[in-house]
Short mmCIF file of C-alpha atoms in Angstrom, two decimals:
data_model
loop_
_atom_site.label_atom_id
_atom_site.label_comp_id
_atom_site.label_asym_id
_atom_site.label_seq_id
_atom_site.Cartn_x
_atom_site.Cartn_y
_atom_site.Cartn_z
CA GLN A 1 -26.17 14.00 -45.47
CA ASN A 2 -22.45 11.52 -44.93
CA LEU A 3 -22.24 12.33 -41.75
CA THR A 4 -19.65 10.36 -39.83
CA ASN A 5 -19.37 11.27 -35.35
CA VAL A 6 -20.63 14.49 -36.84
CA THR A 7 -24.16 15.47 -36.80
CA SER A 8 -25.69 19.16 -38.02
CA ASP A 9 -28.47 20.67 -37.12
CA ASN A 10 -31.10 21.18 -40.69
CA THR A 11 -32.04 17.01 -41.03
CA SER A 12 -33.72 18.82 -43.44
CA THR A 13 -33.85 16.56 -46.73
CA GLU A 14 -36.38 18.64 -49.19
CA THR A 15 -34.55 22.80 -50.07
CA VAL A 16 -36.33 24.86 -53.16
CA GLU A 17 -34.83 25.42 -55.42
CA GLY A 18 -33.10 29.43 -54.69
CA SER A 19 -33.22 29.24 -51.17
CA THR A 20 -30.62 30.15 -49.30
CA TYR A 21 -29.20 26.89 -47.05
CA THR A 22 -27.72 26.90 -44.20
CA ALA A 23 -25.89 23.79 -41.31
CA ASN A 24 -24.08 23.88 -38.27
CA LEU A 25 -21.75 20.73 -38.14
CA THR A 26 -21.08 19.59 -34.78
CA ALA A 27 -17.79 17.12 -33.64
CA THR A 28 -19.53 14.15 -31.54
CA ASP A 29 -17.04 14.82 -28.16
CA GLY A 30 -13.64 14.18 -29.02
CA TYR A 31 -13.46 14.47 -32.34
CA ILE A 32 -12.62 16.87 -34.31
CA ILE A 33 -13.75 18.16 -37.89
CA GLU A 34 -11.36 16.12 -40.73
CA SER A 35 -12.47 16.42 -44.00
CA VAL A 36 -16.07 18.24 -45.29
CA THR A 37 -16.81 18.26 -48.76
CA VAL A 38 -19.72 20.24 -49.91
CA THR A 39 -22.29 19.10 -53.56
CA MET A 40 -24.22 20.90 -55.69
CA ALA A 41 -25.82 19.25 -58.16
CA ASN A 42 -23.07 16.82 -58.44
CA LEU A 43 -20.72 20.08 -58.62
CA ASP A 44 -18.24 20.46 -55.76
CA ILE A 45 -18.83 23.88 -54.34
CA THR A 46 -16.75 23.37 -50.74
CA ASN A 47 -14.54 26.60 -51.05
CA THR A 48 -16.93 29.02 -51.61
CA ALA A 49 -20.51 26.81 -49.77
CA TYR A 50 -18.28 25.75 -46.18
CA SER A 51 -15.75 27.37 -43.01
CA ASN A 52 -15.47 26.97 -39.69
CA GLY A 53 -18.35 24.14 -39.25
CA VAL A 54 -20.85 25.85 -41.25
CA VAL A 55 -22.68 25.04 -45.03
CA ASN A 56 -24.29 28.85 -46.06
CA ILE A 57 -26.27 28.19 -49.64
CA SER A 58 -27.27 31.95 -50.43
CA ASN A 59 -29.04 30.20 -53.96
CA VAL A 60 -30.18 27.24 -53.98
CA ASN A 61 -30.03 24.46 -57.93
CA GLY A 62 -29.93 21.86 -57.23
CA ASP A 63 -29.91 18.35 -55.30
CA ILE A 64 -27.25 19.27 -51.91
CA VAL A 65 -25.02 15.93 -50.31
CA ILE A 66 -22.26 17.33 -47.66
CA THR A 67 -20.41 14.25 -46.17
CA ALA A 68 -18.58 14.95 -43.65
CA THR A 69 -15.85 13.05 -41.43
CA ALA A 70 -14.74 14.15 -37.86
CA ASP A 71 -11.01 11.60 -35.86
CA ALA A 72 -10.62 11.14 -32.21
CA VAL A 73 -9.19 13.88 -30.89
CA VAL A 74 -5.06 12.66 -30.21
CA GLU A 75 -3.74 14.31 -27.22
CA LYS A 76 -0.13 16.40 -28.64
CA THR A 77 1.52 14.96 -25.52
CA ILE A 78 5.51 13.41 -24.80
CA LYS A 79 5.54 11.98 -21.47
CA ILE A 80 6.67 8.77 -20.12
CA ASN A 81 4.98 6.13 -19.53
CA SER A 82 6.97 3.31 -17.83
CA VAL A 83 10.30 2.30 -17.26
CA THR A 84 11.13 -1.32 -17.02
CA VAL A 85 14.61 -2.23 -15.80
CA SER A 86 17.09 -4.95 -16.82
CA ASN A 87 20.83 -6.08 -15.73
CA ASN A 88 22.80 -3.63 -17.57
CA SER A 89 19.29 -2.67 -19.66
CA VAL A 90 16.50 -0.44 -19.76
CA ASP A 91 13.37 0.06 -21.12
CA VAL A 92 11.61 3.55 -21.72
CA ASP A 93 8.02 3.68 -23.07
CA ILE A 94 7.20 6.65 -24.45
CA THR A 95 3.92 8.81 -25.71
CA ASN A 96 6.07 11.02 -28.29
CA THR A 97 2.73 12.56 -29.84
CA LEU A 98 4.29 15.88 -31.38
CA GLY A 99 6.52 13.60 -33.61
CA LYS A 100 9.62 16.05 -31.78
CA SER A 101 13.27 14.78 -32.26
CA GLY A 102 15.20 14.47 -29.29
CA VAL A 103 16.63 12.99 -26.49
CA VAL A 104 16.59 10.43 -24.00
CA ILE A 105 18.77 10.40 -20.93
CA VAL A 106 19.24 6.89 -18.37
CA ALA A 107 20.57 7.98 -15.36
CA MET A 108 21.56 5.67 -12.49
CA TYR A 109 22.25 6.60 -8.96
CA ASP A 110 23.81 4.44 -5.64
CA ILE A 111 21.99 4.06 -2.26
CA SER A 112 23.66 7.49 -1.84
CA GLY A 113 22.39 9.74 -4.49
CA ALA A 114 25.54 9.92 -5.92
CA LEU A 115 25.43 9.13 -10.16
CA LEU A 116 26.77 6.46 -10.97
CA ASN A 117 26.27 6.81 -15.41
CA PHE A 118 24.46 7.78 -18.22
CA ALA A 119 23.34 7.11 -21.40
CA THR A 120 21.43 7.61 -24.12
CA THR A 121 19.38 6.90 -27.04
CA GLU A 122 16.97 9.35 -29.15
CA LEU A 123 13.91 10.96 -29.03
CA ALA A 124 10.80 8.15 -30.22
CA ASP A 125 7.56 7.06 -30.18
CA SER A 126 7.57 4.09 -29.34
CA THR A 127 9.38 1.53 -26.77
CA VAL A 128 13.20 2.76 -27.34
CA ASN A 129 15.83 -0.01 -25.70
CA VAL A 130 18.83 2.25 -23.99
CA ASP A 131 22.79 0.20 -22.55
CA ILE A 132 23.83 0.64 -19.84
CA ASP A 133 25.47 -0.88 -17.07
CA THR A 134 23.20 -1.24 -13.85
CA THR A 135 24.85 -2.94 -10.85
CA GLY A 136 24.56 -0.71 -7.81
CA ALA A 137 21.88 1.14 -8.64
CA ALA A 138 18.93 2.57 -5.90
CA THR A 139 17.33 4.72 -8.19
CA VAL A 140 16.98 4.88 -11.78
CA SER A 141 15.60 8.26 -13.79
CA VAL A 142 14.46 9.37 -16.95
CA PHE A 143 14.47 12.31 -18.55
CA ILE A 144 13.23 14.14 -22.31
CA TRP A 145 15.70 16.27 -23.62
CA ASP A 146 15.86 18.17 -26.90
CA SER A 147 19.80 18.12 -27.19
CA VAL A 148 22.09 16.44 -24.69
CA SER A 149 23.57 20.57 -25.38
CA THR A 150 20.48 22.79 -24.55
CA MET A 151 19.28 20.64 -22.28
CA ILE A 152 15.42 22.00 -22.70
CA PRO A 153 13.58 19.29 -20.91
CA LEU A 154 10.72 18.18 -22.85
CA CYS A 155 8.12 16.13 -20.02
CA GLY A 156 8.91 15.46 -16.24
CA ARG A 157 11.39 13.97 -15.17
CA TYR A 158 10.51 9.93 -14.36
CA THR A 159 12.34 8.29 -11.65
CA GLN A 160 11.81 5.02 -10.35
CA ASN A 161 13.25 3.05 -7.42
CA MET A 162 15.13 -0.71 -7.27
CA VAL A 163 13.57 -1.70 -4.67
CA ASP A 164 9.83 -0.72 -3.24
CA ILE A 165 7.41 -1.79 -1.26
CA ASN A 166 4.32 -2.39 -2.13
CA GLY A 167 2.26 -3.33 0.73
CA VAL A 168 1.37 -4.75 3.26
CA THR A 169 -0.25 -7.46 4.70
CA ILE A 170 -1.14 -8.13 8.26
CA ASN A 171 -1.43 -11.38 9.60
CA SER A 172 -2.24 -12.58 12.76
CA ASP A 173 1.84 -14.15 14.14
CA SER A 174 3.35 -12.97 10.80
CA VAL A 175 3.22 -9.86 8.58
CA ASP A 176 3.11 -10.08 5.19
CA VAL A 177 5.81 -7.61 2.61
CA ASP A 178 5.01 -7.49 -1.07
CA ILE A 179 8.64 -5.71 -3.08
CA THR A 180 10.14 -5.23 -6.06
CA ASN A 181 12.62 -5.49 -6.31
CA THR A 182 14.65 -5.33 -9.90
CA LEU A 183 18.14 -5.94 -9.36
CA GLY A 184 17.98 -8.19 -6.95
CA ALA A 185 19.87 -6.25 -4.37
CA SER A 186 20.74 -7.78 -1.34
CA GLY A 187 19.73 -6.63 1.42
CA VAL A 188 17.10 -6.36 5.34
CA VAL A 189 13.27 -6.18 5.61
CA ILE A 190 13.13 -5.16 8.72
CA VAL A 191 8.87 -5.50 10.22
CA ALA A 192 8.05 -3.26 13.05
CA VAL A 193 4.06 -3.12 15.16
CA TYR A 194 2.73 -0.02 16.96
CA ASP A 195 0.48 -0.27 19.61
CA ALA A 196 -2.83 3.05 19.90
CA ASP A 197 0.12 4.81 21.87
CA GLY A 198 3.03 4.70 18.97
CA ALA A 199 4.34 2.29 21.55
CA LEU A 200 6.80 -0.51 19.74
CA MET A 201 5.83 -3.60 20.52
CA ASP A 202 7.35 -6.35 18.69
CA LEU A 203 10.66 -6.08 15.76
CA GLU A 204 11.59 -9.14 13.28
CA THR A 205 13.60 -9.23 9.78
CA GLU A 206 14.18 -11.04 7.22
CA ASP A 207 16.54 -10.68 4.15
CA LEU A 208 15.20 -8.70 1.12
CA ALA A 209 13.71 -10.74 -2.36
CA ASP A 210 11.73 -10.17 -5.37
CA GLY A 211 8.08 -10.57 -4.45
CA THR A 212 6.40 -11.71 -1.48
CA VAL A 213 9.01 -11.17 1.87
CA ARG A 214 6.51 -13.32 4.79
CA VAL A 215 8.64 -11.77 8.27
CA SER A 216 7.11 -14.17 11.77
CA VAL A 217 5.94 -11.24 14.16
CA ASP A 218 3.64 -11.19 16.82
CA THR A 219 0.33 -8.78 16.23
CA THR A 220 -1.69 -9.66 18.28
CA GLY A 221 -3.03 -6.01 20.01
CA ALA A 222 -1.56 -3.85 16.31
CA LYS A 223 -2.25 -0.66 16.08
CA THR A 224 0.00 0.48 12.59
CA VAL A 225 2.76 -2.05 11.38
CA SER A 226 5.92 -0.22 8.91
CA ALA A 227 7.73 -2.02 7.96
CA TYR A 228 11.87 -0.72 5.82
CA ILE A 229 14.17 -2.12 3.92
CA TRP A 230 17.30 -1.91 4.65
CA ASP A 231 20.74 -2.01 2.54
CA GLY A 232 21.81 -4.05 6.25
CA ALA A 233 20.82 -4.14 9.76
CA SER A 234 24.55 -2.46 10.76
CA THR A 235 25.05 0.44 7.72
CA MET A 236 20.82 0.83 7.80
CA ILE A 237 20.90 2.78 4.75
CA PRO A 238 16.93 2.97 3.26
CA LEU A 239 16.36 1.57 0.32
CA CYS A 240 13.09 2.87 -0.48
CA ASP A 241 10.87 4.13 1.32
CA LYS A 242 9.44 2.82 4.66
CA TYR A 243 5.55 1.42 4.18
CA THR A 244 2.67 2.57 7.35
CA VAL A 245 -0.38 0.65 7.42
CA THR A 246 -3.08 0.65 10.52
CA ASN A 247 -4.71 -2.22 11.79
#
């Protein structure tokens, strides 16, 4: 037996001539049997001797050779893995192991949620690039449909903020806010410090940037710290969700 990622429940190396021979073939976990060939006395008898994982020979009259190969199971799916936004361009990393045709739609929204513009390209099993005006964008959403006319979704929508808080680190006299600011938007980072009763102890601000922004603030006795990003201190329109940590 020549088995690759396949096991057989019949490990015998000798069979009596004229007897029957049976073997159940099983793929290794995570694999699926893709090819099986059975020969006897150097003749290919696969069509009559093998079916659905079972080798069955009713009358042995020569040397039997079983060759079976199993390949790793590939998830059959369509999904959006990641989205990378740069100025006037969006890269969408897609898995399309189903090989379906379709359309990728990239939509840009402002901070109020209003649609700014959208652009499309053909679906592929790779990273696709979409040229689109990203000016003033606060959020990007990517859709995959079967077509623009029928608009049947082939996977879930992928949404990403242009500004986001990745983490907050509390220091003795400051707070570090790790920020993604993809398009270099302007705004303000607000850090609020609260005691165990939820009362505000201190609040300070810094200009928005891409990376770690350190806000000098008294954290003595702090129980929780919340970070916010607004478009401005006067308009107070949030550019992303607040981020809260417990000290």
